Amino acid sequence: MNFGFGQAHAKAHLLGEHSVVYGYPAIITPLLSLNNKAEITDSDKTIIESDNFSGTMYQLNYRFSGLYSLLTELLNFFGKPDLTFRMNIKSNVPSKKGLGSSAAYAVAITKAVFDYFDYKGSDQEIFKFSQIAENKNHGKSSGGDTFAVMAERPIFFDSDKDATILRLDAKAYIVVADSGTAGLTSQAVKLVADNYAKDRKKYGDYFREMGQIAEQGRKELIAGDLEDFGGLMSENQRLLAQIGVSTPYLERLNKIAIQSGALGAKLTGGGLGGSIVALSKTLPQAKIIEQELKKSGAAGTWISRI
Ligand code: PMV
């Protein structure tokens, strides 16, 4: 019996979401404790099962058309469009929280199907397939999430759609806090596109500034200048609010993180809800920030070393 397994983890944008859709770079870090695991085995009827879905390909197309297109393309690629299979997906990545859950599904599924056919695809091939789902999910996807959910370390994702691993010269921790409200990436990406269409000069300038912040952030992070990097995160947050994707509660969580000793804080991912990410130099400080965010009603919190 054939069997295939694939997994991918969550991610947090440290700098550059949204402007990355317009060709500017972003810095994205993996959240290794949150992951999606997909298994595929032979079966005489196709059934796909996860915590929030159980059904056939036809039903998958109705609920998750991006994943349906991805699976269809994968089966065509391997010359088995009529293959029947059972796929089980286990996930502890909260969805619609700006943590890359859709990319983690796409990559885990792609890797599982590659494994099933004993195919050793490159990261670029996994990227190409996963983007079929991501482009459908986001409307227009930069591809940054897809690389980040495969990476073991923070990445600098550039406008050539390539990712460079960033090696830090210092220890640093992030605290991610889920605001408890859903962040709808496709809506946020559309809102920003509409704003940009209305005033290209103003929004174009915001994107450029975010791009410069990400470029600068790369240098600070590599050099281990965490105070400066934190300042850039907060500066990026100010611009994210200007382009219209922050909310009062996200602002409040950011403020609490800073008051609790974070070096910088910002929303992460699409926004309009979802999560924030705060930077800390030490683990004890990160734990204090986490406690304060919990007291202020954060629905979930995670600490990760970057
Ligand atoms: O909300 P998430 O985790 O899907 O992140 C979206 C990041 C954006 O820059 C807003 C979109 C993209 O395609 O990069």
PDB file of C-alpha atoms and ligand atoms in Angstrom:
ATOM      1  CA  MET A   1       0.000   0.000   0.000  1.00  0.00           C
ATOM      2  CA  ASN A   2       1.276   3.421  -0.926  1.00  0.00           C
ATOM      3  CA  PHE A   3       1.641   6.037   1.782  1.00  0.00           C
ATOM      4  CA  GLY A   4       2.731   9.679   1.761  1.00  0.00           C
ATOM      5  CA  PHE A   5       3.398  12.169   4.546  1.00  0.00           C
ATOM      6  CA  GLY A   6       3.997  15.922   4.520  1.00  0.00           C
ATOM      7  CA  GLN A   7       4.121  18.669   7.092  1.00  0.00           C
ATOM      8  CA  ALA A   8       4.512  22.429   7.334  1.00  0.00           C
ATOM      9  CA  HIS A   9       4.428  24.889  10.218  1.00  0.00           C
ATOM     10  CA  ALA A  10       2.914  28.284  10.958  1.00  0.00           C
ATOM     11  CA  LYS A  11       4.728  31.600  10.468  1.00  0.00           C
ATOM     12  CA  ALA A  12       4.690  35.197  11.680  1.00  0.00           C
ATOM     13  CA  HIS A  13       5.556  38.253   9.616  1.00  0.00           C
ATOM     14  CA  LEU A  14       8.138  40.310  11.505  1.00  0.00           C
ATOM     15  CA  LEU A  15       8.153  42.983   8.792  1.00  0.00           C
ATOM     16  CA  GLY A  16       6.667  43.662   5.386  1.00  0.00           C
ATOM     17  CA  GLU A  17       3.235  42.028   5.017  1.00  0.00           C
ATOM     18  CA  HIS A  18       1.021  43.667   2.387  1.00  0.00           C
ATOM     19  CA  SER A  19       3.870  45.693   0.835  1.00  0.00           C
ATOM     20  CA  VAL A  20       5.312  42.269  -0.109  1.00  0.00           C
ATOM     21  CA  VAL A  21       2.299  41.799  -2.412  1.00  0.00           C
ATOM     22  CA  TYR A  22       3.559  44.891  -4.305  1.00  0.00           C
ATOM     23  CA  GLY A  23       7.055  43.495  -4.802  1.00  0.00           C
ATOM     24  CA  TYR A  24       8.810  44.728  -1.650  1.00  0.00           C
ATOM     25  CA  PRO A  25      10.696  42.376   0.686  1.00  0.00           C
ATOM     26  CA  ALA A  26       9.399  40.856   3.929  1.00  0.00           C
ATOM     27  CA  ILE A  27      10.967  39.189   6.958  1.00  0.00           C
ATOM     28  CA  ILE A  28       9.007  36.148   8.097  1.00  0.00           C
ATOM     29  CA  THR A  29       9.808  33.705  10.876  1.00  0.00           C
ATOM     30  CA  PRO A  30       8.632  30.103  11.337  1.00  0.00           C
ATOM     31  CA  LEU A  31       6.501  29.082  14.332  1.00  0.00           C
ATOM     32  CA  LEU A  32       7.673  25.522  14.660  1.00  0.00           C
ATOM     33  CA  SER A  33       5.346  24.444  17.472  1.00  0.00           C
ATOM     34  CA  LEU A  34       2.259  24.997  15.313  1.00  0.00           C
ATOM     35  CA  ASN A  35       2.023  22.656  12.344  1.00  0.00           C
ATOM     36  CA  ASN A  36      -0.117  20.829   9.811  1.00  0.00           C
ATOM     37  CA  LYS A  37       0.507  17.154   9.081  1.00  0.00           C
ATOM     38  CA  ALA A  38      -1.014  15.463   6.040  1.00  0.00           C
ATOM     39  CA  GLU A  39      -1.101  11.712   5.338  1.00  0.00           C
ATOM     40  CA  ILE A  40      -2.291  10.086   2.126  1.00  0.00           C
ATOM     41  CA  THR A  41      -2.985   6.364   1.601  1.00  0.00           C
ATOM     42  CA  ASP A  42      -4.698   4.230  -1.033  1.00  0.00           C
ATOM     43  CA  SER A  43      -8.447   3.816  -0.730  1.00  0.00           C
ATOM     44  CA  ASP A  44     -11.213   2.657  -3.063  1.00  0.00           C
ATOM     45  CA  LYS A  45     -13.097   5.919  -2.445  1.00  0.00           C
ATOM     46  CA  THR A  46     -11.645   9.397  -2.055  1.00  0.00           C
ATOM     47  CA  ILE A  47     -12.127  10.930   1.372  1.00  0.00           C
ATOM     48  CA  ILE A  48     -10.370  13.939   2.829  1.00  0.00           C
ATOM     49  CA  GLU A  49     -10.533  14.462   6.571  1.00  0.00           C
ATOM     50  CA  SER A  50      -9.368  17.224   8.875  1.00  0.00           C
ATOM     51  CA  ASP A  51     -10.669  18.817  12.087  1.00  0.00           C
ATOM     52  CA  ASN A  52     -12.954  21.179  10.179  1.00  0.00           C
ATOM     53  CA  PHE A  53     -13.759  19.145   7.070  1.00  0.00           C
ATOM     54  CA  SER A  54     -14.683  15.622   6.044  1.00  0.00           C
ATOM     55  CA  GLY A  55     -15.754  14.874   2.513  1.00  0.00           C
ATOM     56  CA  THR A  56     -15.100  14.035  -1.119  1.00  0.00           C
ATOM     57  CA  MET A  57     -13.142  16.025  -3.712  1.00  0.00           C
ATOM     58  CA  TYR A  58     -16.447  17.456  -4.917  1.00  0.00           C
ATOM     59  CA  GLN A  59     -17.253  18.723  -1.411  1.00  0.00           C
ATOM     60  CA  LEU A  60     -13.692  19.994  -0.993  1.00  0.00           C
ATOM     61  CA  ASN A  61     -14.139  22.085  -4.131  1.00  0.00           C
ATOM     62  CA  TYR A  62     -17.213  23.657  -2.594  1.00  0.00           C
ATOM     63  CA  ARG A  63     -15.591  24.544   0.754  1.00  0.00           C
ATOM     64  CA  PHE A  64     -11.876  24.893  -0.056  1.00  0.00           C
ATOM     65  CA  SER A  65     -11.570  25.435  -3.782  1.00  0.00           C
ATOM     66  CA  GLY A  66      -7.872  26.359  -3.510  1.00  0.00           C
ATOM     67  CA  LEU A  67      -6.978  22.979  -1.994  1.00  0.00           C
ATOM     68  CA  TYR A  68      -9.192  21.218  -4.536  1.00  0.00           C
ATOM     69  CA  SER A  69      -7.323  22.913  -7.420  1.00  0.00           C
ATOM     70  CA  LEU A  70      -4.009  22.047  -5.801  1.00  0.00           C
ATOM     71  CA  LEU A  71      -4.879  18.330  -5.425  1.00  0.00           C
ATOM     72  CA  THR A  72      -6.270  18.195  -8.972  1.00  0.00           C
ATOM     73  CA  GLU A  73      -3.067  19.713 -10.411  1.00  0.00           C
ATOM     74  CA  LEU A  74      -0.892  17.376  -8.344  1.00  0.00           C
ATOM     75  CA  LEU A  75      -2.755  14.267  -9.540  1.00  0.00           C
ATOM     76  CA  ASN A  76      -2.532  15.492 -13.148  1.00  0.00           C
ATOM     77  CA  PHE A  77       1.202  16.128 -12.733  1.00  0.00           C
ATOM     78  CA  PHE A  78       1.711  12.517 -11.666  1.00  0.00           C
ATOM     79  CA  GLY A  79      -0.519  11.259 -14.499  1.00  0.00           C
ATOM     80  CA  LYS A  80      -3.122   9.868 -12.071  1.00  0.00           C
ATOM     81  CA  PRO A  81      -6.131  12.194 -12.369  1.00  0.00           C
ATOM     82  CA  ASP A  82      -8.512   9.378 -11.323  1.00  0.00           C
ATOM     83  CA  LEU A  83      -6.581   8.205  -8.274  1.00  0.00           C
ATOM     84  CA  THR A  84      -8.808   7.501  -5.282  1.00  0.00           C
ATOM     85  CA  PHE A  85      -7.219   8.048  -1.876  1.00  0.00           C
ATOM     86  CA  ARG A  86      -7.738   8.807   1.775  1.00  0.00           C
ATOM     87  CA  MET A  87      -6.141  11.955   3.156  1.00  0.00           C
ATOM     88  CA  ASN A  88      -6.002  12.820   6.861  1.00  0.00           C
ATOM     89  CA  ILE A  89      -4.843  16.233   7.985  1.00  0.00           C
ATOM     90  CA  LYS A  90      -4.060  17.107  11.595  1.00  0.00           C
ATOM     91  CA  SER A  91      -3.538  20.739  12.446  1.00  0.00           C
ATOM     92  CA  ASN A  92      -2.853  22.843  15.520  1.00  0.00           C
ATOM     93  CA  VAL A  93      -2.376  26.039  13.480  1.00  0.00           C
ATOM     94  CA  PRO A  94      -5.223  28.419  14.281  1.00  0.00           C
ATOM     95  CA  SER A  95      -6.847  29.421  11.016  1.00  0.00           C
ATOM     96  CA  LYS A  96      -7.649  33.004   9.965  1.00  0.00           C
ATOM     97  CA  LYS A  97      -5.199  34.373  12.534  1.00  0.00           C
ATOM     98  CA  GLY A  98      -2.469  35.723  10.249  1.00  0.00           C
ATOM     99  CA  LEU A  99      -0.274  32.711  11.027  1.00  0.00           C
ATOM    100  CA  GLY A 100      -0.103  31.184   7.565  1.00  0.00           C
ATOM    101  CA  SER A 101      -2.545  28.338   8.120  1.00  0.00           C
ATOM    102  CA  SER A 102      -3.628  28.212   4.456  1.00  0.00           C
ATOM    103  CA  ALA A 103      -0.016  28.033   3.243  1.00  0.00           C
ATOM    104  CA  ALA A 104       0.731  25.333   5.832  1.00  0.00           C
ATOM    105  CA  TYR A 105      -2.180  23.248   4.479  1.00  0.00           C
ATOM    106  CA  ALA A 106      -1.025  23.725   0.889  1.00  0.00           C
ATOM    107  CA  VAL A 107       2.603  22.816   1.611  1.00  0.00           C
ATOM    108  CA  ALA A 108       1.753  19.821   3.854  1.00  0.00           C
ATOM    109  CA  ILE A 109      -0.578  18.422   1.173  1.00  0.00           C
ATOM    110  CA  THR A 110       1.927  19.018  -1.643  1.00  0.00           C
ATOM    111  CA  LYS A 111       4.701  17.299   0.318  1.00  0.00           C
ATOM    112  CA  ALA A 112       2.410  14.363   1.196  1.00  0.00           C
ATOM    113  CA  VAL A 113       1.463  13.798  -2.458  1.00  0.00           C
ATOM    114  CA  PHE A 114       5.112  14.113  -3.551  1.00  0.00           C
ATOM    115  CA  ASP A 115       6.029  11.528  -0.905  1.00  0.00           C
ATOM    116  CA  TYR A 116       3.184   9.215  -1.985  1.00  0.00           C
ATOM    117  CA  PHE A 117       4.639   9.150  -5.512  1.00  0.00           C
ATOM    118  CA  ASP A 118       8.214   8.910  -4.116  1.00  0.00           C
ATOM    119  CA  TYR A 119       9.033  12.186  -5.775  1.00  0.00           C
ATOM    120  CA  LYS A 120      11.772  14.352  -4.285  1.00  0.00           C
ATOM    121  CA  GLY A 121      10.626  17.812  -5.353  1.00  0.00           C
ATOM    122  CA  SER A 122      12.708  20.920  -4.764  1.00  0.00           C
ATOM    123  CA  ASP A 123      11.468  23.775  -2.552  1.00  0.00           C
ATOM    124  CA  GLN A 124      10.770  25.733  -5.751  1.00  0.00           C
ATOM    125  CA  GLU A 125       8.516  22.917  -7.008  1.00  0.00           C
ATOM    126  CA  ILE A 126       6.692  22.691  -3.674  1.00  0.00           C
ATOM    127  CA  PHE A 127       6.338  26.477  -3.838  1.00  0.00           C
ATOM    128  CA  LYS A 128       4.943  26.403  -7.379  1.00  0.00           C
ATOM    129  CA  PHE A 129       2.240  23.861  -6.517  1.00  0.00           C
ATOM    130  CA  SER A 130       1.328  25.370  -3.140  1.00  0.00           C
ATOM    131  CA  GLN A 131       0.849  28.751  -4.774  1.00  0.00           C
ATOM    132  CA  ILE A 132      -2.044  27.294  -6.798  1.00  0.00           C
ATOM    133  CA  ALA A 133      -4.011  27.146  -3.540  1.00  0.00           C
ATOM    134  CA  GLU A 134      -2.569  30.342  -2.070  1.00  0.00           C
ATOM    135  CA  ASN A 135      -3.393  32.466  -5.107  1.00  0.00           C
ATOM    136  CA  LYS A 136      -6.987  31.275  -4.940  1.00  0.00           C
ATOM    137  CA  ASN A 137      -7.171  31.859  -1.176  1.00  0.00           C
ATOM    138  CA  HIS A 138      -5.649  35.345  -1.053  1.00  0.00           C
ATOM    139  CA  GLY A 139      -6.808  36.642  -4.422  1.00  0.00           C
ATOM    140  CA  LYS A 140      -3.199  37.651  -5.011  1.00  0.00           C
ATOM    141  CA  SER A 141      -0.487  36.009  -2.957  1.00  0.00           C
ATOM    142  CA  SER A 142       3.086  37.211  -2.599  1.00  0.00           C
ATOM    143  CA  GLY A 143       4.331  33.671  -1.913  1.00  0.00           C
ATOM    144  CA  GLY A 144       6.133  34.747   1.258  1.00  0.00           C
ATOM    145  CA  ASP A 145       3.971  32.557   3.515  1.00  0.00           C
ATOM    146  CA  THR A 146       4.658  29.504   1.371  1.00  0.00           C
ATOM    147  CA  PHE A 147       8.423  29.774   1.783  1.00  0.00           C
ATOM    148  CA  ALA A 148       8.145  30.652   5.479  1.00  0.00           C
ATOM    149  CA  VAL A 149       6.053  27.585   6.360  1.00  0.00           C
ATOM    150  CA  MET A 150       8.815  25.406   4.867  1.00  0.00           C
ATOM    151  CA  ALA A 151      11.746  27.284   6.446  1.00  0.00           C
ATOM    152  CA  GLU A 152      13.369  26.310   9.744  1.00  0.00           C
ATOM    153  CA  ARG A 153      14.677  29.840  10.395  1.00  0.00           C
ATOM    154  CA  PRO A 154      13.621  33.426   9.691  1.00  0.00           C
ATOM    155  CA  ILE A 155      13.670  34.315   6.013  1.00  0.00           C
ATOM    156  CA  PHE A 156      14.131  37.446   3.967  1.00  0.00           C
ATOM    157  CA  PHE A 157      11.663  37.016   1.129  1.00  0.00           C
ATOM    158  CA  ASP A 158      12.511  39.263  -1.784  1.00  0.00           C
ATOM    159  CA  SER A 159      10.790  40.599  -4.834  1.00  0.00           C
ATOM    160  CA  ASP A 160      12.294  37.852  -7.024  1.00  0.00           C
ATOM    161  CA  LYS A 161      10.140  35.393  -5.062  1.00  0.00           C
ATOM    162  CA  ASP A 162      13.137  33.832  -3.434  1.00  0.00           C
ATOM    163  CA  ALA A 163      13.956  33.333   0.224  1.00  0.00           C
ATOM    164  CA  THR A 164      17.268  33.789   2.032  1.00  0.00           C
ATOM    165  CA  ILE A 165      17.753  32.317   5.488  1.00  0.00           C
ATOM    166  CA  LEU A 166      18.691  34.982   8.061  1.00  0.00           C
ATOM    167  CA  ARG A 167      21.265  33.926  10.630  1.00  0.00           C
ATOM    168  CA  LEU A 168      20.965  35.992  13.778  1.00  0.00           C
ATOM    169  CA  ASP A 169      23.910  37.082  15.800  1.00  0.00           C
ATOM    170  CA  ALA A 170      21.850  37.180  19.011  1.00  0.00           C
ATOM    171  CA  LYS A 171      19.133  35.339  20.882  1.00  0.00           C
ATOM    172  CA  ALA A 172      15.689  36.839  20.457  1.00  0.00           C
ATOM    173  CA  TYR A 173      12.162  35.763  21.238  1.00  0.00           C
ATOM    174  CA  ILE A 174       8.789  36.650  19.845  1.00  0.00           C
ATOM    175  CA  VAL A 175       5.447  36.507  21.555  1.00  0.00           C
ATOM    176  CA  VAL A 176       2.523  35.925  19.220  1.00  0.00           C
ATOM    177  CA  ALA A 177      -0.940  36.710  20.567  1.00  0.00           C
ATOM    178  CA  ASP A 178      -4.213  35.830  18.896  1.00  0.00           C
ATOM    179  CA  SER A 179      -6.723  38.662  19.287  1.00  0.00           C
ATOM    180  CA  GLY A 180      -9.585  36.149  19.146  1.00  0.00           C
ATOM    181  CA  THR A 181     -11.144  37.742  16.083  1.00  0.00           C
ATOM    182  CA  ALA A 182     -10.730  36.329  12.595  1.00  0.00           C
ATOM    183  CA  GLY A 183      -8.389  38.075  10.202  1.00  0.00           C
ATOM    184  CA  LEU A 184      -9.582  37.658   6.639  1.00  0.00           C
ATOM    185  CA  THR A 185      -6.498  37.840   4.474  1.00  0.00           C
ATOM    186  CA  SER A 186      -8.323  37.955   1.142  1.00  0.00           C
ATOM    187  CA  GLN A 187     -10.515  40.827   2.404  1.00  0.00           C
ATOM    188  CA  ALA A 188      -7.516  42.693   3.779  1.00  0.00           C
ATOM    189  CA  VAL A 189      -5.527  42.233   0.539  1.00  0.00           C
ATOM    190  CA  LYS A 190      -8.544  43.506  -1.423  1.00  0.00           C
ATOM    191  CA  LEU A 191      -9.058  46.481   0.889  1.00  0.00           C
ATOM    192  CA  VAL A 192      -5.422  47.512   0.450  1.00  0.00           C
ATOM    193  CA  ALA A 193      -5.692  47.060  -3.338  1.00  0.00           C
ATOM    194  CA  ASP A 194      -8.819  49.260  -3.391  1.00  0.00           C
ATOM    195  CA  ASN A 195      -7.103  51.931  -1.292  1.00  0.00           C
ATOM    196  CA  TYR A 196      -4.081  51.805  -3.596  1.00  0.00           C
ATOM    197  CA  ALA A 197      -6.300  52.142  -6.684  1.00  0.00           C
ATOM    198  CA  LYS A 198      -7.861  55.281  -5.159  1.00  0.00           C
ATOM    199  CA  ASP A 199      -4.561  56.983  -4.312  1.00  0.00           C
ATOM    200  CA  ARG A 200      -1.537  55.395  -5.955  1.00  0.00           C
ATOM    201  CA  LYS A 201       0.892  58.055  -4.811  1.00  0.00           C
ATOM    202  CA  LYS A 202      -0.017  57.900  -1.124  1.00  0.00           C
ATOM    203  CA  TYR A 203      -0.254  54.115  -0.833  1.00  0.00           C
ATOM    204  CA  GLY A 204       2.706  53.575  -3.147  1.00  0.00           C
ATOM    205  CA  ASP A 205       4.754  55.694  -0.731  1.00  0.00           C
ATOM    206  CA  TYR A 206       3.550  53.624   2.223  1.00  0.00           C
ATOM    207  CA  PHE A 207       4.577  50.393   0.470  1.00  0.00           C
ATOM    208  CA  ARG A 208       7.981  51.830  -0.441  1.00  0.00           C
ATOM    209  CA  GLU A 209       8.550  52.879   3.171  1.00  0.00           C
ATOM    210  CA  MET A 210       7.593  49.405   4.396  1.00  0.00           C
ATOM    211  CA  GLY A 211      10.049  47.930   1.885  1.00  0.00           C
ATOM    212  CA  GLN A 212      12.828  50.182   3.200  1.00  0.00           C
ATOM    213  CA  ILE A 213      11.976  49.119   6.743  1.00  0.00           C
ATOM    214  CA  ALA A 214      12.306  45.441   5.769  1.00  0.00           C
ATOM    215  CA  GLU A 215      15.667  46.114   4.055  1.00  0.00           C
ATOM    216  CA  GLN A 216      16.901  47.943   7.139  1.00  0.00           C
ATOM    217  CA  GLY A 217      15.442  45.224   9.382  1.00  0.00           C
ATOM    218  CA  ARG A 218      17.498  42.567   7.639  1.00  0.00           C
ATOM    219  CA  LYS A 219      20.711  44.409   8.591  1.00  0.00           C
ATOM    220  CA  GLU A 220      19.609  45.016  12.194  1.00  0.00           C
ATOM    221  CA  LEU A 221      18.551  41.418  12.681  1.00  0.00           C
ATOM    222  CA  ILE A 222      21.750  39.920  11.289  1.00  0.00           C
ATOM    223  CA  ALA A 223      23.810  42.307  13.438  1.00  0.00           C
ATOM    224  CA  GLY A 224      21.691  41.455  16.494  1.00  0.00           C
ATOM    225  CA  ASP A 225      20.541  45.081  17.005  1.00  0.00           C
ATOM    226  CA  LEU A 226      17.302  44.032  18.598  1.00  0.00           C
ATOM    227  CA  GLU A 227      16.330  47.453  19.996  1.00  0.00           C
ATOM    228  CA  ASP A 228      16.551  48.932  16.508  1.00  0.00           C
ATOM    229  CA  PHE A 229      14.761  45.963  14.977  1.00  0.00           C
ATOM    230  CA  GLY A 230      11.936  46.343  17.528  1.00  0.00           C
ATOM    231  CA  GLY A 231      11.670  50.031  16.645  1.00  0.00           C
ATOM    232  CA  LEU A 232      11.271  49.057  12.988  1.00  0.00           C
ATOM    233  CA  MET A 233       8.460  46.638  13.885  1.00  0.00           C
ATOM    234  CA  SER A 234       6.549  49.417  15.638  1.00  0.00           C
ATOM    235  CA  GLU A 235       7.229  51.744  12.713  1.00  0.00           C
ATOM    236  CA  ASN A 236       5.879  49.090  10.353  1.00  0.00           C
ATOM    237  CA  GLN A 237       2.756  48.862  12.534  1.00  0.00           C
ATOM    238  CA  ARG A 238       2.157  52.600  12.123  1.00  0.00           C
ATOM    239  CA  LEU A 239       2.198  52.106   8.331  1.00  0.00           C
ATOM    240  CA  LEU A 240      -0.059  49.034   8.515  1.00  0.00           C
ATOM    241  CA  ALA A 241      -2.566  51.190  10.377  1.00  0.00           C
ATOM    242  CA  GLN A 242      -2.248  53.874   7.652  1.00  0.00           C
ATOM    243  CA  ILE A 243      -3.060  51.392   4.881  1.00  0.00           C
ATOM    244  CA  GLY A 244      -6.177  50.379   6.807  1.00  0.00           C
ATOM    245  CA  VAL A 245      -5.569  46.859   8.157  1.00  0.00           C
ATOM    246  CA  SER A 246      -5.194  47.472  11.902  1.00  0.00           C
ATOM    247  CA  THR A 247      -8.026  47.456  14.438  1.00  0.00           C
ATOM    248  CA  PRO A 248      -8.434  49.144  17.846  1.00  0.00           C
ATOM    249  CA  TYR A 249      -7.992  45.820  19.641  1.00  0.00           C
ATOM    250  CA  LEU A 250      -4.807  44.973  17.744  1.00  0.00           C
ATOM    251  CA  GLU A 251      -3.521  48.463  18.643  1.00  0.00           C
ATOM    252  CA  ARG A 252      -4.386  47.805  22.271  1.00  0.00           C
ATOM    253  CA  LEU A 253      -2.555  44.463  22.338  1.00  0.00           C
ATOM    254  CA  ASN A 254       0.497  46.114  20.746  1.00  0.00           C
ATOM    255  CA  LYS A 255       0.448  48.827  23.390  1.00  0.00           C
ATOM    256  CA  ILE A 256       0.207  46.295  26.219  1.00  0.00           C
ATOM    257  CA  ALA A 257       3.145  44.362  24.749  1.00  0.00           C
ATOM    258  CA  ILE A 258       5.279  47.518  24.631  1.00  0.00           C
ATOM    259  CA  GLN A 259       4.245  48.529  28.171  1.00  0.00           C
ATOM    260  CA  SER A 260       5.269  45.057  29.321  1.00  0.00           C
ATOM    261  CA  GLY A 261       8.766  45.489  27.932  1.00  0.00           C
ATOM    262  CA  ALA A 262       8.537  44.441  24.279  1.00  0.00           C
ATOM    263  CA  LEU A 263      11.141  46.069  22.023  1.00  0.00           C
ATOM    264  CA  GLY A 264       8.525  46.421  19.288  1.00  0.00           C
ATOM    265  CA  ALA A 265       5.085  45.114  18.403  1.00  0.00           C
ATOM    266  CA  LYS A 266       2.852  44.947  15.375  1.00  0.00           C
ATOM    267  CA  LEU A 267       0.005  43.038  13.814  1.00  0.00           C
ATOM    268  CA  THR A 268       1.158  40.044  11.814  1.00  0.00           C
ATOM    269  CA  GLY A 269      -0.244  38.699   8.539  1.00  0.00           C
ATOM    270  CA  GLY A 270      -3.281  40.083   6.775  1.00  0.00           C
ATOM    271  CA  GLY A 271      -4.728  42.011   9.748  1.00  0.00           C
ATOM    272  CA  LEU A 272      -8.322  43.244  10.230  1.00  0.00           C
ATOM    273  CA  GLY A 273      -8.228  40.856  13.204  1.00  0.00           C
ATOM    274  CA  GLY A 274      -5.890  37.919  13.680  1.00  0.00           C
ATOM    275  CA  SER A 275      -2.696  38.208  15.700  1.00  0.00           C
ATOM    276  CA  ILE A 276       0.057  40.493  16.881  1.00  0.00           C
ATOM    277  CA  VAL A 277       3.764  39.746  17.264  1.00  0.00           C
ATOM    278  CA  ALA A 278       6.000  41.336  19.905  1.00  0.00           C
ATOM    279  CA  LEU A 279       9.791  41.170  20.218  1.00  0.00           C
ATOM    280  CA  SER A 280      11.711  40.373  23.394  1.00  0.00           C
ATOM    281  CA  LYS A 281      15.403  40.080  24.112  1.00  0.00           C
ATOM    282  CA  THR A 282      15.038  37.438  26.819  1.00  0.00           C
ATOM    283  CA  LEU A 283      12.774  34.505  27.567  1.00  0.00           C
ATOM    284  CA  PRO A 284      11.743  35.758  31.064  1.00  0.00           C
ATOM    285  CA  GLN A 285      10.698  39.087  29.540  1.00  0.00           C
ATOM    286  CA  ALA A 286       8.796  37.257  26.792  1.00  0.00           C
ATOM    287  CA  LYS A 287       6.915  35.346  29.519  1.00  0.00           C
ATOM    288  CA  ILE A 288       5.957  38.609  31.239  1.00  0.00           C
ATOM    289  CA  ILE A 289       4.693  40.025  27.934  1.00  0.00           C
ATOM    290  CA  GLU A 290       2.747  36.822  27.326  1.00  0.00           C
ATOM    291  CA  GLN A 291       1.101  36.991  30.772  1.00  0.00           C
ATOM    292  CA  GLU A 292       0.027  40.605  30.257  1.00  0.00           C
ATOM    293  CA  LEU A 293      -1.402  39.828  26.812  1.00  0.00           C
ATOM    294  CA  LYS A 294      -3.331  36.898  28.291  1.00  0.00           C
ATOM    295  CA  LYS A 295      -4.710  39.128  31.062  1.00  0.00           C
ATOM    296  CA  SER A 296      -5.905  41.538  28.378  1.00  0.00           C
ATOM    297  CA  GLY A 297      -7.951  38.828  26.712  1.00  0.00           C
ATOM    298  CA  ALA A 298      -5.656  37.325  24.069  1.00  0.00           C
ATOM    299  CA  ALA A 299      -7.292  34.088  22.909  1.00  0.00           C
ATOM    300  CA  GLY A 300      -4.004  32.215  22.473  1.00  0.00           C
ATOM    301  CA  THR A 301      -0.315  33.040  22.922  1.00  0.00           C
ATOM    302  CA  TRP A 302       2.901  31.418  21.737  1.00  0.00           C
ATOM    303  CA  ILE A 303       6.533  32.171  22.454  1.00  0.00           C
ATOM    304  CA  SER A 304       9.102  31.276  19.848  1.00  0.00           C
ATOM    305  CA  ARG A 305      12.828  31.813  19.510  1.00  0.00           C
ATOM    306  CA  ILE A 306      13.892  33.499  16.304  1.00  0.00           C
TER     307      ILE A 306
HETATM  308  O1  PMV B   1      -2.813  36.436   6.889  1.00  0.00           O
HETATM  309  P1  PMV B   1      -1.741  35.535   6.350  1.00  0.00           P
HETATM  310  O2  PMV B   1      -1.077  34.708   7.381  1.00  0.00           O
HETATM  311  O3  PMV B   1      -2.255  34.702   5.207  1.00  0.00           O
HETATM  312  O4  PMV B   1      -0.588  36.489   5.744  1.00  0.00           O
HETATM  313  C1  PMV B   1      -0.880  37.332   4.639  1.00  0.00           C
HETATM  314  C2  PMV B   1       0.315  38.148   4.238  1.00  0.00           C
HETATM  315  C3  PMV B   1       0.023  39.193   3.142  1.00  0.00           C
HETATM  316  O5  PMV B   1       1.241  39.907   2.901  1.00  0.00           O
HETATM  317  C4  PMV B   1      -1.017  40.188   3.597  1.00  0.00           C
HETATM  318  C5  PMV B   1      -0.443  38.544   1.848  1.00  0.00           C
HETATM  319  C6  PMV B   1       0.645  37.833   1.044  1.00  0.00           C
HETATM  320  O6  PMV B   1       0.267  37.158   0.083  1.00  0.00           O
HETATM  321  O7  PMV B   1       1.844  37.984   1.323  1.00  0.00           O
END
